[in-house]
Tab-separated table of C-alpha atoms in Angstrom:
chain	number	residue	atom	x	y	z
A	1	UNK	CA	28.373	-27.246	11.696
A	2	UNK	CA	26.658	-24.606	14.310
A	3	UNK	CA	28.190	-21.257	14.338
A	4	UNK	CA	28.095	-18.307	16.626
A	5	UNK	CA	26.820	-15.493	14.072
A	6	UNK	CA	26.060	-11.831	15.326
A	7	UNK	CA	23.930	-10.021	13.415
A	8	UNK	CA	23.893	-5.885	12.952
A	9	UNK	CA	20.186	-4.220	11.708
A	10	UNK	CA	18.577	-7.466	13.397
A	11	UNK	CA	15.552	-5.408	14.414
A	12	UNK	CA	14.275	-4.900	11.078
A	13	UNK	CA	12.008	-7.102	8.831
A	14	UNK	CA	14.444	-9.350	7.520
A	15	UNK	CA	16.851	-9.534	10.917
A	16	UNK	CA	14.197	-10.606	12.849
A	17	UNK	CA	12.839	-13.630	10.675
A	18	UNK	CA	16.395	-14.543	9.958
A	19	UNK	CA	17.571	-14.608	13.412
A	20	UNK	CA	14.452	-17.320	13.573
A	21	UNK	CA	15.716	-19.043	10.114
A	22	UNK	CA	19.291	-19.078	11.936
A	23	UNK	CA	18.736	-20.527	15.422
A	24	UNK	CA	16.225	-23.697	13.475
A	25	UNK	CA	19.244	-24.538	11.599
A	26	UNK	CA	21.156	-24.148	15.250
A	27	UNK	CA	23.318	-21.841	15.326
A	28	UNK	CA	23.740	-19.271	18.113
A	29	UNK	CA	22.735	-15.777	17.502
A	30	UNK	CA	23.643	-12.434	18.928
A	31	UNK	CA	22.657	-9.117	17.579
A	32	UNK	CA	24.762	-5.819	17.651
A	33	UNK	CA	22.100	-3.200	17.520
A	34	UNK	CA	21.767	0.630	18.918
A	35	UNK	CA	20.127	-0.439	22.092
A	36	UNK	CA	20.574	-3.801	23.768
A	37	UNK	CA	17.411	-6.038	23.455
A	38	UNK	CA	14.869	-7.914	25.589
A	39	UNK	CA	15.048	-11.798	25.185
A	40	UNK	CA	16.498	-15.065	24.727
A	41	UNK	CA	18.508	-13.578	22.205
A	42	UNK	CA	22.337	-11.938	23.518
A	43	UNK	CA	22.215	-8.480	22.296
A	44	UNK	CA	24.982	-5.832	22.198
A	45	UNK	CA	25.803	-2.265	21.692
A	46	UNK	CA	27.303	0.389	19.624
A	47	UNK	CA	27.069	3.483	18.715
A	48	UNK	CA	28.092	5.037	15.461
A	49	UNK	CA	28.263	8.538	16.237
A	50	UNK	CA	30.753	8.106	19.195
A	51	UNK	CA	32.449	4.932	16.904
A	52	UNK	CA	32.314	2.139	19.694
A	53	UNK	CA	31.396	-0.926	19.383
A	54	UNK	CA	31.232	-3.860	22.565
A	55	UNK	CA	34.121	-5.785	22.309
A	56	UNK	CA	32.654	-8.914	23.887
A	57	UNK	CA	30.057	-8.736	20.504
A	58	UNK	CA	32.714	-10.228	18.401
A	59	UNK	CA	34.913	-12.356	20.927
A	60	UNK	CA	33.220	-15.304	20.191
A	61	UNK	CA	31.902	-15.032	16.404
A	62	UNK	CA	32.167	-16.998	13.862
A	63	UNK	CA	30.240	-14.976	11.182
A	64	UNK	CA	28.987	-11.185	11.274
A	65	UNK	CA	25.497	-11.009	8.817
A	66	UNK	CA	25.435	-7.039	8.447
A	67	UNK	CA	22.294	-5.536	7.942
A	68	UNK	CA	22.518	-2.268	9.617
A	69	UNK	CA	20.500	0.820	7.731
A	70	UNK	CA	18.441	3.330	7.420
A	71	UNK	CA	14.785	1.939	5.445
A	72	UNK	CA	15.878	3.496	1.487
A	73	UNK	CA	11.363	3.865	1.349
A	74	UNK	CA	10.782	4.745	5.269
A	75	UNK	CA	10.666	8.847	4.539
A	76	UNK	CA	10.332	11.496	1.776
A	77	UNK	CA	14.003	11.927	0.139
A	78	UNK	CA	14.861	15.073	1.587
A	79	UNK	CA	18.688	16.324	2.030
A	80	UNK	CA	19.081	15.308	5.537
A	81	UNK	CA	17.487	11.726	4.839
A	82	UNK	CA	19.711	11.150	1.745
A	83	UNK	CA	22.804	11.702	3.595
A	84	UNK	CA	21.018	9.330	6.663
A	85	UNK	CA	20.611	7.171	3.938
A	86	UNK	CA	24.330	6.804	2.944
A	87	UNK	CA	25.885	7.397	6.651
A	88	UNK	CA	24.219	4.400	8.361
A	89	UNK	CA	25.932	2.060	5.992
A	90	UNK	CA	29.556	3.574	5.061
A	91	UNK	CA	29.736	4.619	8.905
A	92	UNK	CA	28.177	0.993	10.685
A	93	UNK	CA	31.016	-0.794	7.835
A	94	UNK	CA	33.867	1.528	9.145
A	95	UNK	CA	32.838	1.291	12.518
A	96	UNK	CA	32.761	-2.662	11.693
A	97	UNK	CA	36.138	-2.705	10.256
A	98	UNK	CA	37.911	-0.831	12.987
A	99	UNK	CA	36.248	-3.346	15.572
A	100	UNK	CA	37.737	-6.451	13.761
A	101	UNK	CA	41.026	-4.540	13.016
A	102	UNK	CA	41.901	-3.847	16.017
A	103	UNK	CA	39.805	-6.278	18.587
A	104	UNK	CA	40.466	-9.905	20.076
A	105	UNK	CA	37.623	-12.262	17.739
A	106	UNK	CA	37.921	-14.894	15.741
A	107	UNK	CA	35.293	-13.770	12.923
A	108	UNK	CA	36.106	-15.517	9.599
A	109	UNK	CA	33.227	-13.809	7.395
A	110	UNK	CA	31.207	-10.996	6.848
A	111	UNK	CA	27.962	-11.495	4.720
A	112	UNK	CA	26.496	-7.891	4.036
A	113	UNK	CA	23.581	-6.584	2.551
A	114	UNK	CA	23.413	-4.943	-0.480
A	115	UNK	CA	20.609	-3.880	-3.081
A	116	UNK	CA	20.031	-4.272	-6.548
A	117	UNK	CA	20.171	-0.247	-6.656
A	118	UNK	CA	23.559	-0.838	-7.400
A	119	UNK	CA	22.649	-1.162	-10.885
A	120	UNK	CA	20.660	2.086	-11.410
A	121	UNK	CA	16.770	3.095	-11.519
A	122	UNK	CA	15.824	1.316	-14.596
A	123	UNK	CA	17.632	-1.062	-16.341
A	124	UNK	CA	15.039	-2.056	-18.596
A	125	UNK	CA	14.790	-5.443	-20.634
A	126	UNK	CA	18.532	-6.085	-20.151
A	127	UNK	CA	19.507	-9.068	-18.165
A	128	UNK	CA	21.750	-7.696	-15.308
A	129	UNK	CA	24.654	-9.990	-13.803
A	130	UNK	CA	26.828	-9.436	-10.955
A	131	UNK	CA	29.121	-8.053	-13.736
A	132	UNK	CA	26.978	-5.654	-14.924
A	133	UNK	CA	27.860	-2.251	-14.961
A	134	UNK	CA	26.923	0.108	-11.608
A	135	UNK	CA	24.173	2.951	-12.079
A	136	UNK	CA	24.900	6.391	-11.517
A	137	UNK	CA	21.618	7.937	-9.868
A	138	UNK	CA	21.664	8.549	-5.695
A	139	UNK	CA	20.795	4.605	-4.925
A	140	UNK	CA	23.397	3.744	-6.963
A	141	UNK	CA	26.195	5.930	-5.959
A	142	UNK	CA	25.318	4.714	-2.142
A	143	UNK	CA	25.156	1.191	-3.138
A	144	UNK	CA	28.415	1.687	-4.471
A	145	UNK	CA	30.559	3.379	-0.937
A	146	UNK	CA	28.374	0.884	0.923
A	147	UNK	CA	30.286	-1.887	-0.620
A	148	UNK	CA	33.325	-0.203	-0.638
A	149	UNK	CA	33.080	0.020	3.155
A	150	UNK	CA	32.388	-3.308	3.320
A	151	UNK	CA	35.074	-4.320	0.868
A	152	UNK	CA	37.751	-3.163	3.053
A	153	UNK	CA	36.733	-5.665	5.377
A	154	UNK	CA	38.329	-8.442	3.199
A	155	UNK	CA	42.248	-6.630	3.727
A	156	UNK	CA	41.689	-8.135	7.498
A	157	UNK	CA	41.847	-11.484	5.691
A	158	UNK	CA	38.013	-12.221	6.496
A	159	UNK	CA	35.991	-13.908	4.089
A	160	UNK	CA	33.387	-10.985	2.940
A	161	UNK	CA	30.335	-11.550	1.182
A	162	UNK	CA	27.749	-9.376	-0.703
A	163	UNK	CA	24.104	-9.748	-1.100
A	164	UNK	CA	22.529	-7.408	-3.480
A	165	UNK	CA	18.807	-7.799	-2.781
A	166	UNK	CA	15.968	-6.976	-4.676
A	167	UNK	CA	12.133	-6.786	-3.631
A	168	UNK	CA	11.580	-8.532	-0.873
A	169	UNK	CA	8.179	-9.889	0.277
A	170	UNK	CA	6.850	-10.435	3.123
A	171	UNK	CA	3.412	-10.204	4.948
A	172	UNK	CA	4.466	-8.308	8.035
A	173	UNK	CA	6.290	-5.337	6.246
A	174	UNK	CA	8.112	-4.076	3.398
A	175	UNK	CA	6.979	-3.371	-0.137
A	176	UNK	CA	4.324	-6.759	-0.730
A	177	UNK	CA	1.901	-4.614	2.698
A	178	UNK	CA	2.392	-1.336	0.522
A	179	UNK	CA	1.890	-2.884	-2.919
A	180	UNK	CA	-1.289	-5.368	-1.379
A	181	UNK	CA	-3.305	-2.505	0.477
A	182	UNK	CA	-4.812	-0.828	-2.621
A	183	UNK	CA	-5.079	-3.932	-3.899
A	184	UNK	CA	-7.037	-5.406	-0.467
A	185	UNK	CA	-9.009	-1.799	-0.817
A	186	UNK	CA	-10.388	-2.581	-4.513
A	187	UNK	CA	-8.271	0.165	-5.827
A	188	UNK	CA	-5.068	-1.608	-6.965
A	189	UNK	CA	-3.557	-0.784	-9.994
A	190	UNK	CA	-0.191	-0.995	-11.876
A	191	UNK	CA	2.024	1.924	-11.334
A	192	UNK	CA	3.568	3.804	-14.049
A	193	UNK	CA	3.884	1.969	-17.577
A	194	UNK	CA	3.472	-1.448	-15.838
A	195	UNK	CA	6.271	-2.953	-17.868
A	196	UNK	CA	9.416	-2.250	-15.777
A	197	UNK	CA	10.568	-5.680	-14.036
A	198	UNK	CA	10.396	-6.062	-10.153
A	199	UNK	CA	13.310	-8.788	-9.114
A	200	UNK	CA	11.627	-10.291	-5.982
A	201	UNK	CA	12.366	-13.030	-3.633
A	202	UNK	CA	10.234	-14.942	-0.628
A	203	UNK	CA	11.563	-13.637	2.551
A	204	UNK	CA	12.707	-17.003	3.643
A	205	UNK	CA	14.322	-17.787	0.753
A	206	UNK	CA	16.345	-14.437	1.011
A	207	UNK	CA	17.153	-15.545	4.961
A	208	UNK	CA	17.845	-19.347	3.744
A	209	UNK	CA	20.359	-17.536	1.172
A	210	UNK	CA	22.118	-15.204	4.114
A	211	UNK	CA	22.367	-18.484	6.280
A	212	UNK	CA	24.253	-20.042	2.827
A	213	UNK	CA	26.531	-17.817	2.186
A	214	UNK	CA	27.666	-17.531	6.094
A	215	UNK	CA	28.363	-21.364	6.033
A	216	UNK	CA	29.776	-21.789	2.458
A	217	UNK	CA	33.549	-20.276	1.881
A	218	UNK	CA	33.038	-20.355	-2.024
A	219	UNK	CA	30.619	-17.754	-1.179
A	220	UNK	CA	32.773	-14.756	-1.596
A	221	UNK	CA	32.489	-11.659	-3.595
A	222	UNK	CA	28.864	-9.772	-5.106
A	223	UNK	CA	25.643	-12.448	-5.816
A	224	UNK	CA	22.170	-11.117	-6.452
A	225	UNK	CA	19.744	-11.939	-3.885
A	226	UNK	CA	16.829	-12.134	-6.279
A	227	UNK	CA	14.424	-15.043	-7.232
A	228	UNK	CA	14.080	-16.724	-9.962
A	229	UNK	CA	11.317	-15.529	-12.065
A	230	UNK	CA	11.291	-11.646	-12.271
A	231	UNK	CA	7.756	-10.025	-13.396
A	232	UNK	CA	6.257	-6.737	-15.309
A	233	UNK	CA	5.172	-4.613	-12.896
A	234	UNK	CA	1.571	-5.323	-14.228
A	235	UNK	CA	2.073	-8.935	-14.014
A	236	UNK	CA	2.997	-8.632	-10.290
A	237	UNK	CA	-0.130	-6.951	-9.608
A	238	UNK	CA	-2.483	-9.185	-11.747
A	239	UNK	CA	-0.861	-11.929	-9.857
A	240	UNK	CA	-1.540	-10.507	-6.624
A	241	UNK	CA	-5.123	-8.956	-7.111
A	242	UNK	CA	-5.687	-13.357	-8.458
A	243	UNK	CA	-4.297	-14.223	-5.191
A	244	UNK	CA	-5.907	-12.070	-2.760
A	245	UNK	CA	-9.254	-12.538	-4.874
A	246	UNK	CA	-9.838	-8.869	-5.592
A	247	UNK	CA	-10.829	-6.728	-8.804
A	248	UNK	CA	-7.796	-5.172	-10.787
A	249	UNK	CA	-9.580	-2.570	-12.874
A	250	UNK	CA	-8.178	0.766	-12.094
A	251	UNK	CA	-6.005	2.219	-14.821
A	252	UNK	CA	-2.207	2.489	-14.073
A	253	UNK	CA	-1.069	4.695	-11.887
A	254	UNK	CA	0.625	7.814	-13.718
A	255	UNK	CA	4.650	8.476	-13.144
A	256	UNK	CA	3.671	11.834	-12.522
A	257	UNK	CA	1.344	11.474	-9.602
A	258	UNK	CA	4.004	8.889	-7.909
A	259	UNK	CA	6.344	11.879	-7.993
A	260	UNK	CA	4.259	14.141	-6.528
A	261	UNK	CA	3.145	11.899	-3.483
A	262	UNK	CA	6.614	10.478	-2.726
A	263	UNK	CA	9.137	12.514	-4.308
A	264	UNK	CA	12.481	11.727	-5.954
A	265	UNK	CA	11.847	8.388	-4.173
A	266	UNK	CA	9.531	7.225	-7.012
A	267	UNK	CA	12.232	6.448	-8.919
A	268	UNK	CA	12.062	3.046	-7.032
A	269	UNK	CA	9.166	2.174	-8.458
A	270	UNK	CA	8.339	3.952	-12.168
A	271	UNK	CA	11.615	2.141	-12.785
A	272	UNK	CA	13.186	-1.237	-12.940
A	273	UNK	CA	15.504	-4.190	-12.928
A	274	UNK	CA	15.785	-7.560	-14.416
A	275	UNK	CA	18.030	-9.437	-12.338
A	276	UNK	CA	19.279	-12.782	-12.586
A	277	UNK	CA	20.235	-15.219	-9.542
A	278	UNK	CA	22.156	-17.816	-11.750
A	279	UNK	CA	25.543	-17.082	-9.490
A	280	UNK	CA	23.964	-18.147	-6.517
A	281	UNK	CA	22.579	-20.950	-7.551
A	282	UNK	CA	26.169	-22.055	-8.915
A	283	UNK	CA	27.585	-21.901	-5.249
A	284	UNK	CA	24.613	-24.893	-4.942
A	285	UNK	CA	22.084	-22.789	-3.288
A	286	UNK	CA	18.396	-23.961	-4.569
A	287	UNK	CA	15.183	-21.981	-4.117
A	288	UNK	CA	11.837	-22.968	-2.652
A	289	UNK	CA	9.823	-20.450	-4.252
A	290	UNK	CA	10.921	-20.207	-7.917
A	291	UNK	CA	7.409	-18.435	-9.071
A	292	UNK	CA	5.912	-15.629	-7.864
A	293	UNK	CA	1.811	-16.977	-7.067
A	294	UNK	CA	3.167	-19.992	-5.065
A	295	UNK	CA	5.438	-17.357	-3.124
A	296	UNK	CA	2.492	-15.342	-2.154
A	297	UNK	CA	0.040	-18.145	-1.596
A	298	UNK	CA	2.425	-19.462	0.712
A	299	UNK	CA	3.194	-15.522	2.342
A	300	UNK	CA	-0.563	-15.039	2.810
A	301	UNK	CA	-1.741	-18.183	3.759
A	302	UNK	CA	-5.504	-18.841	5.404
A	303	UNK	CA	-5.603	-15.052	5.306
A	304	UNK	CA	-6.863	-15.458	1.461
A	305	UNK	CA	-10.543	-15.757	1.329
């Protein structure tokens, strides 16, 4: 059944392949975004600092996929970015709330985005669940309001989703380009220990999963947006360095000197989470890329030599 689905944040890595992933399974896209946009594509605006929102966004949607946030890696961790960090997602979720509370639509779900962060730093070895306990570092505690604001949604009597995502990879952005580049270079290396887990998922099977959960109504509540086959930290690199073709010899990469090039923000990566995606696959939603070197094979293409 094709849907009218308006998507918030559509500008960033995953927006813009999912709005592709969307319209080949033919639905009609619009994206909400703080300038209107170029293209084939019917683009709106609002603007969370003055708390308006186009009413004619949401007159004729089906499904709002909210993605709207600032980039958790894009800068250093300072005071002003933390609170950046948090605002964009608590604020774009009120400012979503009040538009469906008190405007003409017809939206019947919300699918958000969420992050594994909700579950702290480092889980280690443990097996996290949607019904695992939430962290209690920065990432989490924003993790946390962010679905709050989103939860609120759901008193409207909309049908509201959350996808708590973990690594994503892609070629054209995002932590696989950082991660690869050393690697490309001849200087890759594991960071840290090199035994905390990195829950990853193909880019298109993380859009295929938004496009799910917008068209399934048992799709309600938290699910991990993670693959299937989470990896050591030195694993995923050995993997990658095999795939690209390149020489992993470099020792690991200290804790120490993470912190001191990136800040509190290392945190990200010296720790870890082992996530599991059997939820989602219970609502019937099945993976293309269930292991990690067929994922980036596929991600990098003719580019491997």
């Amino acid at each position: 059944m094709t849907r009218n689905i308006l998507i918030t944040g559509a500008s960033g890595l995953v927006g813009t392949r999912l709005t592709q992933v969307l319209q080949a399974h033919g639905h009609r896209v619009s994206h909400l975004g703080r300038t209107a946009r170029t293209g084939d594509v019917p683009s709106f605006v609002w603007d969370l600092n003055k708390r308006y929102a186009d009413p004619h966004a949401f007159e004729n949607t089906d499904v709002v996929i909210h993605l709207a946030g600032a980039g958790v890696a894009d800068k250093r961790w300072t005071a002003a970015r933390k609170q950046e960090i948090l605002s964009s997602r608590t604020q774009s979720s009120q400012l979503l709330y009040e538009s469906l509370r008190t405007g003409a639509h017809r939206v019947k779900a919300v699918v958000s985005a969420s992050a594994v962060g909700y579950y702290g730093f480092d889980t280690g070895d443990a097996w996290i669940t949607e019904e695992s306990s939430p962290g209690t570092d920065f990432l989490a505690d924003v993790t946390q309001r962010w679905e709050a604001s989103v939860d609120a949604i759901g008193s409207l009597g909309i049908r509201v989703a959350k996808l708590r995502i973990g690594i994503v990879l892609s070629t054209q952005g995002g932590a696989l380009t950082a991660m690869a580049k050393p690697v490309q270079l001849g200087v890759g290396a594991p960071l840290a220990s090199g035994h905390q887990y990195l829950s990853w998922i193909h880019i298109d099977d993380l859009c295929q999963m938004f496009a799910h959960a917008a068209t399934h109504e048992g799709v309600q509540g938290a699910f991990n947006a993670v693959g299937m086959q989470p990896m050591r930290n030195r694993e995923f690199t050995r993997t990658l360095a095999r795939v690209l073709r390149k020489p992993l010899w470099l020792p690991p990469v200290p804790a120490w000197a993470l912190r001191v090039i990136v800040g509190e923000m290392a945190n990200i990566i010296t720790g870890g989470n082992r996530v599991s995606a059997e939820k989602i696959q219970a609502t019937g939603f099945a993976f293309r890329y269930r292991e990690l070197e067929p994922a980036l094979r596929h991600l990098y293409g003719m580019k491997v030599q």
